[in-house]
Short mmCIF file of C-alpha atoms and ligand atoms in Angstrom, two decimals:
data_model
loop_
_atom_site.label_atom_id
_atom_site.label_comp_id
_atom_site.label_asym_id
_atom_site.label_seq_id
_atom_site.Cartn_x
_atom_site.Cartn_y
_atom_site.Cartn_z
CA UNK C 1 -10.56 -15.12 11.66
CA UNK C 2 -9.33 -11.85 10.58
CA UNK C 3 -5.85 -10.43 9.30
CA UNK C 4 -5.65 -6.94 10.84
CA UNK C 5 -2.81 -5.00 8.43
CA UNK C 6 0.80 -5.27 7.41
CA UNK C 7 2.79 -6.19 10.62
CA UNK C 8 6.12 -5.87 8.51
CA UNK C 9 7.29 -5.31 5.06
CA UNK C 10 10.82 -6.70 3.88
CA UNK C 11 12.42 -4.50 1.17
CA UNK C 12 15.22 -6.25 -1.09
CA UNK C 13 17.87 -3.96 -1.85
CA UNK C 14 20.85 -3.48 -3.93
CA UNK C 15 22.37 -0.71 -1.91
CA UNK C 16 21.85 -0.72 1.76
CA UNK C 17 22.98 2.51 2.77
CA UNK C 18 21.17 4.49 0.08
CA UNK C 19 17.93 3.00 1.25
CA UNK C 20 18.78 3.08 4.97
CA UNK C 21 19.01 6.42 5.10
CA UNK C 22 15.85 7.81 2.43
CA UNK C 23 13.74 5.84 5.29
CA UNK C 24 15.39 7.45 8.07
CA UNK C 25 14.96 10.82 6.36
CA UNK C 26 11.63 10.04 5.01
CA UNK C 27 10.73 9.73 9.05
CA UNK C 28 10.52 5.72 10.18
CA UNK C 29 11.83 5.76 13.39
CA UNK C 30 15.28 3.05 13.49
CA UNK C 31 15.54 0.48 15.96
CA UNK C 32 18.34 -0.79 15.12
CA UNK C 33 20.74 -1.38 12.25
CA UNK C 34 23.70 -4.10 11.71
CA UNK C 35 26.35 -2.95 8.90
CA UNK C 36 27.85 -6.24 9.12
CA UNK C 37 24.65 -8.58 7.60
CA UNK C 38 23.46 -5.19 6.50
CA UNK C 39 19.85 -5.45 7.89
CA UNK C 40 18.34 -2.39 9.32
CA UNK C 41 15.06 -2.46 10.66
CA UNK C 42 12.40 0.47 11.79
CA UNK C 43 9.09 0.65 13.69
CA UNK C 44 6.13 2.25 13.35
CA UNK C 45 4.01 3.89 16.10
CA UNK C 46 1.44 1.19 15.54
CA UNK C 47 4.11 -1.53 16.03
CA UNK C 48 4.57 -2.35 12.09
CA UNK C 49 8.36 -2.91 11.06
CA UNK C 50 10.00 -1.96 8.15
CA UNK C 51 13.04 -4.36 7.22
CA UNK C 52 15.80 -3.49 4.76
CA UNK C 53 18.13 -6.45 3.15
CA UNK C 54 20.27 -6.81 0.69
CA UNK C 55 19.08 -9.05 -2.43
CA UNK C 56 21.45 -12.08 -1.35
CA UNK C 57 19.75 -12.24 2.13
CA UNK C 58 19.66 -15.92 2.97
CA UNK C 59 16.25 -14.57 5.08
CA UNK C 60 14.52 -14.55 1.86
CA UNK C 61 12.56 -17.22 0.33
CA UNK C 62 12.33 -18.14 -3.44
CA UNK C 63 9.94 -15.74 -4.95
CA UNK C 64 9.32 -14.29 -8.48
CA UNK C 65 9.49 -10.87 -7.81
CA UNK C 66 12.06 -8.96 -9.79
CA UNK C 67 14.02 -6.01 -8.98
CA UNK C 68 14.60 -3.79 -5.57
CA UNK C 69 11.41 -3.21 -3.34
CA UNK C 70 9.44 -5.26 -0.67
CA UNK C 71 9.90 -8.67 -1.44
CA UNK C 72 7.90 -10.54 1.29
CA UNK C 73 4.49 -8.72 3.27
CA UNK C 74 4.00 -10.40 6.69
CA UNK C 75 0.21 -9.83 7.63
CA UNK C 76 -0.55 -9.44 11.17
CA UNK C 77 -3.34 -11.77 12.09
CA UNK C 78 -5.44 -11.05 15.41
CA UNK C 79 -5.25 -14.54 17.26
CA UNK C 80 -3.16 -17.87 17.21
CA UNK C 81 -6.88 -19.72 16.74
CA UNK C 82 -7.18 -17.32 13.43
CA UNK C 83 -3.13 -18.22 12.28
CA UNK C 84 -4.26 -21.70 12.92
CA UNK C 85 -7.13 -21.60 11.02
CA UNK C 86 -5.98 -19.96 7.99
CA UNK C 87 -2.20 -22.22 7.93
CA UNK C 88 -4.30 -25.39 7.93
CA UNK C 89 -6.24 -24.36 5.28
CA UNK C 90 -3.10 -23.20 3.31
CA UNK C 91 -1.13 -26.32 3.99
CA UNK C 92 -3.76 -28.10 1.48
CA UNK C 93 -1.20 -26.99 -1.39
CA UNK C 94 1.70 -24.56 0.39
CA UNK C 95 4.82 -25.58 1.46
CA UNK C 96 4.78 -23.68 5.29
CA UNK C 97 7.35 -22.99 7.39
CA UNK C 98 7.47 -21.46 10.65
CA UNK C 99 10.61 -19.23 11.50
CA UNK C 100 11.27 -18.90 15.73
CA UNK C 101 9.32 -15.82 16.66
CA UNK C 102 6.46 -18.23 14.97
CA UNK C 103 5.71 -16.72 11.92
CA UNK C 104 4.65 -18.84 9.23
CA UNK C 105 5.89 -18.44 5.59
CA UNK C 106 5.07 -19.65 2.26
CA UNK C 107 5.66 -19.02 -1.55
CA UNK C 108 2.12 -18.93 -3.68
CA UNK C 109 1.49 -20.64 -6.60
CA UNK C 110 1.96 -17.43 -8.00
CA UNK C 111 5.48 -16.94 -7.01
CA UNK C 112 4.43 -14.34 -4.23
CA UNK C 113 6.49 -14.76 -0.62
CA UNK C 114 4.14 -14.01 2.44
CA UNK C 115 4.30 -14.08 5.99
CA UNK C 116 1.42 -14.81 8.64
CA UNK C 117 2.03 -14.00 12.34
CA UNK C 118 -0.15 -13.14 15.23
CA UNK C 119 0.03 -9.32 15.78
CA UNK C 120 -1.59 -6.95 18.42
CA UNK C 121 -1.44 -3.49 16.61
CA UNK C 122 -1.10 -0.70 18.57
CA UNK C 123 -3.34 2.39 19.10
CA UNK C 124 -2.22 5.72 17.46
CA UNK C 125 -3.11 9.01 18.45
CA UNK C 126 -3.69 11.82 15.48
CA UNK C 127 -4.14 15.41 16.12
CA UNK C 128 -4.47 17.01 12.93
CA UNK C 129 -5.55 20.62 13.34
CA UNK C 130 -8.64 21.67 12.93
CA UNK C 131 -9.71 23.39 9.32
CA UNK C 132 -11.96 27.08 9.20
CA UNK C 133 -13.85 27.48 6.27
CA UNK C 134 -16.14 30.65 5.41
CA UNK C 135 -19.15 30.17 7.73
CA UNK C 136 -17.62 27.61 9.31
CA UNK C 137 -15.03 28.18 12.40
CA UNK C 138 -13.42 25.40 14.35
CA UNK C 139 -10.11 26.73 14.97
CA UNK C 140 -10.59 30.19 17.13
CA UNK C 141 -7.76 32.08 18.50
CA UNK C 142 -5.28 29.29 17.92
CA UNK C 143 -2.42 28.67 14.60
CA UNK C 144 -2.63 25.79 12.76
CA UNK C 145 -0.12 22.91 14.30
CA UNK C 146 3.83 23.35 12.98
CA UNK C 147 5.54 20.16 12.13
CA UNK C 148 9.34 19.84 12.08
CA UNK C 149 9.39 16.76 9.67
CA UNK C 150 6.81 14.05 8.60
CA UNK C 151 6.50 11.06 11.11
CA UNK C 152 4.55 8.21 9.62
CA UNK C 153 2.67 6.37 11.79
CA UNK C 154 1.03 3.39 10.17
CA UNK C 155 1.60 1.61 6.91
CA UNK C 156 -1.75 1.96 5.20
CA UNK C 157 -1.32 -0.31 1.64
CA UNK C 158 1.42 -1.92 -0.14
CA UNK C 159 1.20 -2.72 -4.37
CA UNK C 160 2.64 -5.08 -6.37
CA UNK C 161 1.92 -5.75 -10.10
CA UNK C 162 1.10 -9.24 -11.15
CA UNK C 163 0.93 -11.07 -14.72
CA UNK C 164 -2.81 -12.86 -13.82
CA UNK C 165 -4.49 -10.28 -11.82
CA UNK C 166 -7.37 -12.76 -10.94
CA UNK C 167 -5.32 -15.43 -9.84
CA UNK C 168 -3.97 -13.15 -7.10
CA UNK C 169 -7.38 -11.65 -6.12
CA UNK C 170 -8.75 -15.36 -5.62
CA UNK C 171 -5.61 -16.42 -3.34
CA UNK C 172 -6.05 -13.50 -1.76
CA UNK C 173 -9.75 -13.47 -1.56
CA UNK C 174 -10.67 -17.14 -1.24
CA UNK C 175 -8.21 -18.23 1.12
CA UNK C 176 -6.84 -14.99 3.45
CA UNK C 177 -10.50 -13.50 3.26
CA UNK C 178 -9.50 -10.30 2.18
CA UNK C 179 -12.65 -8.14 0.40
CA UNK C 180 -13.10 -6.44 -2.71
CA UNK C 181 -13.20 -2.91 -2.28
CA UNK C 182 -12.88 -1.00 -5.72
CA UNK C 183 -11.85 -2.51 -9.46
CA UNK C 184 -10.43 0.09 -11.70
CA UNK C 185 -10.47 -1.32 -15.11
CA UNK C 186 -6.58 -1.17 -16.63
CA UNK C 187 -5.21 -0.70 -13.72
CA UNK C 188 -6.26 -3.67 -11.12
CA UNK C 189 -8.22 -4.36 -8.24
CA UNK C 190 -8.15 -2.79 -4.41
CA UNK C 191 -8.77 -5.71 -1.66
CA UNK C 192 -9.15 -4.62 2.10
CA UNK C 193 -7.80 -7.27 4.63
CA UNK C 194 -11.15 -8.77 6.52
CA UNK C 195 -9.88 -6.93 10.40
CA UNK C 196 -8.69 -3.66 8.86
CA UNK C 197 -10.54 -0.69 8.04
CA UNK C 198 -8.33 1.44 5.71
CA UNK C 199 -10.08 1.61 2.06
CA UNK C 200 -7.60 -1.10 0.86
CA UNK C 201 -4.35 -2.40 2.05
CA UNK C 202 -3.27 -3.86 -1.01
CA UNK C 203 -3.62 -3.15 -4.55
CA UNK C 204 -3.02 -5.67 -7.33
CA UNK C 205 -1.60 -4.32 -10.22
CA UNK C 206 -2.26 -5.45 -13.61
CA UNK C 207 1.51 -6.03 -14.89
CA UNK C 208 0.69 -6.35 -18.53
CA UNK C 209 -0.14 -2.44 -18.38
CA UNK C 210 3.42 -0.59 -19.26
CA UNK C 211 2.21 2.62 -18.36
CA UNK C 212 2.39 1.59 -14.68
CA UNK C 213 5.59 0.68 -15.06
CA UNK C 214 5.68 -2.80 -15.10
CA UNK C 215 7.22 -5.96 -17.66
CA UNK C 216 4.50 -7.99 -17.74
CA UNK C 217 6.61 -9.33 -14.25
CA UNK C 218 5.38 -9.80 -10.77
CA UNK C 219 7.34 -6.19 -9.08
CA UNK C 220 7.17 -4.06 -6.35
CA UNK C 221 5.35 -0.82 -7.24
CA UNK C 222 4.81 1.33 -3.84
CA UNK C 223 4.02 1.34 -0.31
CA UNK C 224 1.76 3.97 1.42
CA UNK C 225 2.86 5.27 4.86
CA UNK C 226 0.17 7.31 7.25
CA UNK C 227 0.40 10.90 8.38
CA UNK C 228 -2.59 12.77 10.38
CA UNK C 229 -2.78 15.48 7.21
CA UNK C 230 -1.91 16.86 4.28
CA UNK C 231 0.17 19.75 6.58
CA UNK C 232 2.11 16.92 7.95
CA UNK C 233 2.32 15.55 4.24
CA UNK C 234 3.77 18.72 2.94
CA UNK C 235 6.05 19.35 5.77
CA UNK C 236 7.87 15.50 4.69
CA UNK C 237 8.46 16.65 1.06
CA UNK C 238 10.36 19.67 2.20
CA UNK C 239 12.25 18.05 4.16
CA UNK C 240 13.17 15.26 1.79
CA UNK C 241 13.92 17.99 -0.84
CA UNK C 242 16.34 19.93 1.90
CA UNK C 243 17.96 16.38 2.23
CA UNK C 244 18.79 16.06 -1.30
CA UNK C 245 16.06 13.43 -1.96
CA UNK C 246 14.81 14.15 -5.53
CA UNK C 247 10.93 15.92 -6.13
CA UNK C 248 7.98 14.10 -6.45
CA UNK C 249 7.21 13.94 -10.33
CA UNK C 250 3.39 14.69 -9.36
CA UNK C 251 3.61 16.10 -6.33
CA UNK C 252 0.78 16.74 -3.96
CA UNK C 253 -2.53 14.72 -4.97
CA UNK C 254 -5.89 13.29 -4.13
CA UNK C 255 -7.01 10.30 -5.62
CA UNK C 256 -10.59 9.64 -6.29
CA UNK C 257 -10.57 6.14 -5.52
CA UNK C 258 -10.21 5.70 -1.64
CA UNK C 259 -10.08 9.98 -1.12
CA UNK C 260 -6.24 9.67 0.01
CA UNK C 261 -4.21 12.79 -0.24
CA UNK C 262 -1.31 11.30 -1.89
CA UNK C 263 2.80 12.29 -2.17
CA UNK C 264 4.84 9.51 -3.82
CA UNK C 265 8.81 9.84 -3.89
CA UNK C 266 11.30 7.71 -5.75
CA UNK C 267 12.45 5.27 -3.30
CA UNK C 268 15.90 4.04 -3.53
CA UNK C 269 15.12 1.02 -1.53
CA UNK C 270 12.47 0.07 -4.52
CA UNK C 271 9.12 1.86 -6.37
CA UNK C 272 7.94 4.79 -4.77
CA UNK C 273 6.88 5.36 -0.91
CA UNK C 274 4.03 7.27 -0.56
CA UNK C 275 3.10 9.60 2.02
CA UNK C 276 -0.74 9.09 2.28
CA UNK C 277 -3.44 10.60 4.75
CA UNK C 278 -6.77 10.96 5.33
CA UNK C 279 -7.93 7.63 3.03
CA UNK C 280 -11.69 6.36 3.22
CA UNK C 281 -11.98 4.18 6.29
CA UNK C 282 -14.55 0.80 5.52
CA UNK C 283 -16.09 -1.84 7.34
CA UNK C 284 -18.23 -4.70 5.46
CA UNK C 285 -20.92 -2.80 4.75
CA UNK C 286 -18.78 -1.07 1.66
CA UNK C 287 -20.16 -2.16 -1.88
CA UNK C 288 -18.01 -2.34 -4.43
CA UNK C 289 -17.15 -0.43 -7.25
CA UNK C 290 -15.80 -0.63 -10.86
CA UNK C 291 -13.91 2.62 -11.99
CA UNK C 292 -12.72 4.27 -15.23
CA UNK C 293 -9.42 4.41 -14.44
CA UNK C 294 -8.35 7.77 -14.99
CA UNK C 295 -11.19 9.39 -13.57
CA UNK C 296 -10.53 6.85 -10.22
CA UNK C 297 -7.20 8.40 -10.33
CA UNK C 298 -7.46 11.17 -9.39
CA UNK C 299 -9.89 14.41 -7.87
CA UNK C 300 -6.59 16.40 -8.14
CA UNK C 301 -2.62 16.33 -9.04
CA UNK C 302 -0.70 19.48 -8.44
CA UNK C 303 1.67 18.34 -11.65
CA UNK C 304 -0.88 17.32 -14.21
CA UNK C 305 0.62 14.28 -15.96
CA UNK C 306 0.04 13.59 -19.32
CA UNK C 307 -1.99 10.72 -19.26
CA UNK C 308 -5.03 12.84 -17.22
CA UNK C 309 -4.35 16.18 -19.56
CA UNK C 310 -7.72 15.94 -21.41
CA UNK C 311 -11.06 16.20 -20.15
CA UNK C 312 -12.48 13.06 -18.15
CA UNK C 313 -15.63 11.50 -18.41
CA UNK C 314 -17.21 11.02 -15.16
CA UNK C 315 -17.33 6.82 -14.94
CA UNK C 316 -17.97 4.72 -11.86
CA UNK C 317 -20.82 2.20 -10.99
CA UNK C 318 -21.51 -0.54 -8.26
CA UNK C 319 -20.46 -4.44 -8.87
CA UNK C 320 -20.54 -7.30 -6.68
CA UNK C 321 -18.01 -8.36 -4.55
CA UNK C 322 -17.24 -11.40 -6.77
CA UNK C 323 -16.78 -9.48 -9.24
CA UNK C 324 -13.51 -10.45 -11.41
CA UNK C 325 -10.58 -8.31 -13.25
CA UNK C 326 -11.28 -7.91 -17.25
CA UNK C 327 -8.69 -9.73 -18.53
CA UNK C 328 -7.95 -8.16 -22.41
CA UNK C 329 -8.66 -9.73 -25.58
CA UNK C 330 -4.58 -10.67 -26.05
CA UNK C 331 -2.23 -12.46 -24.06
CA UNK C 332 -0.42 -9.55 -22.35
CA UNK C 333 -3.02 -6.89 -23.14
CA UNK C 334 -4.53 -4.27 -20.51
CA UNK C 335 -8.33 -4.52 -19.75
CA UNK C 336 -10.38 -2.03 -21.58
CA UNK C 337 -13.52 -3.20 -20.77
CA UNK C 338 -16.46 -0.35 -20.26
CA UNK C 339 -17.39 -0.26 -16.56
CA UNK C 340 -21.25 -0.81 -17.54
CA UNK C 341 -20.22 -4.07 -18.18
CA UNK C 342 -19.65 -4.99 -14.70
CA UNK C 343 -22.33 -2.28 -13.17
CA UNK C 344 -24.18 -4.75 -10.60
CA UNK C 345 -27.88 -4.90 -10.76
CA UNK C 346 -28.75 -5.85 -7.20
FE1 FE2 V 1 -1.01 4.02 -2.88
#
C-alpha cells in the first residue's frame, strides 16, 4: 500500500495567461493549452502534470483554501489493490467520487481537496557534472556541463499552511500512511509519502504563524520542482530574470532541514515555486527529528533575511515518529516549545 509522489498538482488562478507563461518560462514542458476553458496543462519528465485553472473552474471541488495556488494534490498511488485499499478505508467518513480516468476525489474534514489515482512514475536520468575539490579530482580534462535554461524534472514537495497542524498530520499520517520525517517547532511538520524517497513531499504549515505568510487560513504556500544541481538551479534564475520575472527575495540557499539547495520565485499562478536540488533522499529507516526553527532553516541564504541576522544556537534532537506539533498556549498562537521537550529517549 504505498503512495509514490505527486502525480499532478491543480493551481487555481486568477489570471491564466500570467501564470501560463511564468511556468513555461520557469521550464515545465506544455502539452497542451485551451484559451477557451482556459486550462493549460504541463508534464514532467517523470510523468507528473501541472494543471492551471481559473478560480471558477467547475473541475474544482469545495475546499477551504483561500487565494491563487494549488488547490487540489492528486497523489499517485502504485497499484489499483493499494487505491482500493486506502478509498475503502476513507469512505468510513469521506464523501468519494471517482472522475473517468478513475481518480478518486474527496474533501477532508479539514476542508483540504485531494486526489488518489494509480500512477506508474517514470525513471529520470540526472547528469550533474562532476565537482573537483583540492585533493580531490573527478572532473579531468573536461568543463563543467552548460545549461541553456532550467528544466525541472520531478516535483519534489508541495506546502500548504493549515489552522490545526495536528489534525492534518493525523489524516495524513493515520489514514494515507505518510511518515514523519522532521518537526520544526513554529513552523510545522515534514511528512514523506510511505513509496517515495525524497526527504518530505509535503510540509504542513502552521497557519497561525504570520511570519510565513499566512491568516490563520488553510493557503497555498509553495511547490518545489527538481533540477540535477545547483548549476542547473542558477542557470533558471537567469533566465527568469532575462524574462522579466522578478528576483528571488533570498536568492540562492541551502536549508538545513532536508540539505536542499533552494531558489524560490514569486509565482503568479500562487506562493512561490521553488527550484530545489540535491534534497536528502530517505527510506524507513530515517528517525525523526525536532528542529529549532531557524537554525533548520537554513546552512546558508545568499540574501540574509532578517529573521536569521543574529547568531543561531545550534538546536536539533531525535523524537519519535508519533511525535505531535506543539500547539501554543493561545488560540491562534505559534508553538514555542523548546525542542528538549520532545527529544526522544529511545
Ligand atoms: Fe520547499
Amino acid at each position: 500500500m504505498a503512495i509514490v509522489g505527486i502525480e499532478t498538482l491543480v493551481y487555481s488562478v486568477d489570471d491564466f495567461d500570467t501564470s501560463t507563461r511564468f511556468f513555461e518560462d520557469y521550464g515545465l514542458p506544455l502539452i497542451n493549452r485551451d484559451d477557451i476553458h482556459k486550462v493549460a496543462r504541463f508534464q514532467l519528465a517523470e510523468g507528473s502534470n501541472v494543471y492551471i485553472r481559473k478560480h471558477d473552474d467547475p473541475w474544482f471541488q469545495n475546499s477551504k483554501m483561500v487565494g491563487n495556488g494549488v488547490r487540489e494534490c492528486i497523489w499517485g498511488v502504485d497499484t489499483q489493490e493499494s487505491l482500493q485499499r486506502l478509498t475503502d478505508n476513507l469512505a468510513k467518513d469521506h464523501e468519494l467520487k471517482q472522475d473517468a480516468d478513475g481518480t478518486i476525489r474527496f474533501v477532508t474534514a479539514f476542508g483540504q481537496a485531494i486526489g488518489l489515482k494509480v500512477w506508474t512514475k517514470q525513471p529520470v536520468f540526472s547528469h550533474p557534472s562532476l565537482t573537483n575539490s583540492p585533493g580531490r579530482h573527478q572532473r579531468i580534462n573536461e568543463t563543467v556541463k552548460w545549461h541553456r535554461r532550467a528544466i525541472p524534472k520531478s516535483i519534489q514537495h508541495v506546502v500548504w499552511g493549515y489552522k490545526d497542524v495536528n489534525e492534518t498530520l493525523l489524516f495524513y499520517r493515520d489514514r494515507l500512511n505518510f511518515r514523519l520525517v522532521d518537526l520544526q517547532i513554529g513552523s510545522g511538520v515534514y511528512i514523506r509519502a510511505d513509496g517515495a524517497t525524497d526527504h518530505h513531499n509535503m510540509f504542513i504549515a502552521d497557519a497561525n504563524n504570520p511570519a510565513l505568510g499566512f491568516a490563520c487560513e488553510h493557503a497555498f504556500h509553495h511547490a518545489n520542482f527538481g533540477v540535477e544541481s545547483i548549476d542547473e538551479l542558477m542557470t533558471g534564475k537567469n533566465y527568469m530574470e532575462r524574462r522579466g520575472w522578478p528576483k528571488s527575495t533570498w536568492g540562492l540557499g541551502r536549508h538545513r532541514i532536508s540539505s536542499g539547495a533552494f531558489l524560490y520565485l514569486h509565482c503568479p499562478a500562487g506562493g512561490e515555486a521553488e527550484y530545489g536540488t540535491d534534497i536528502d533522499v530517505l527510506d524507513d529507516r530515517w528517525q525523526p527529528r525536532v528542529w529549532e526553527q531557524f537554525f533548520g532553516f537554513h546552512i546558508y541564504v545568499h540574501n540574509l533575511p532578517e529573521f536569521v541576522m543574529h547568531e543561531i544556537e545550534w538546536n536539533m534532537g531525535f523524537c519519535s515518529p508519533d511525535t505531535l506539533y506543539p500547539t501554543g498556549d493561545t488560540p491562534g498562537a505559534a508553538a514555542s516549545a523548546p525542542v528538549q521537550e520532545l527529544v526522544s529517549n529511545s
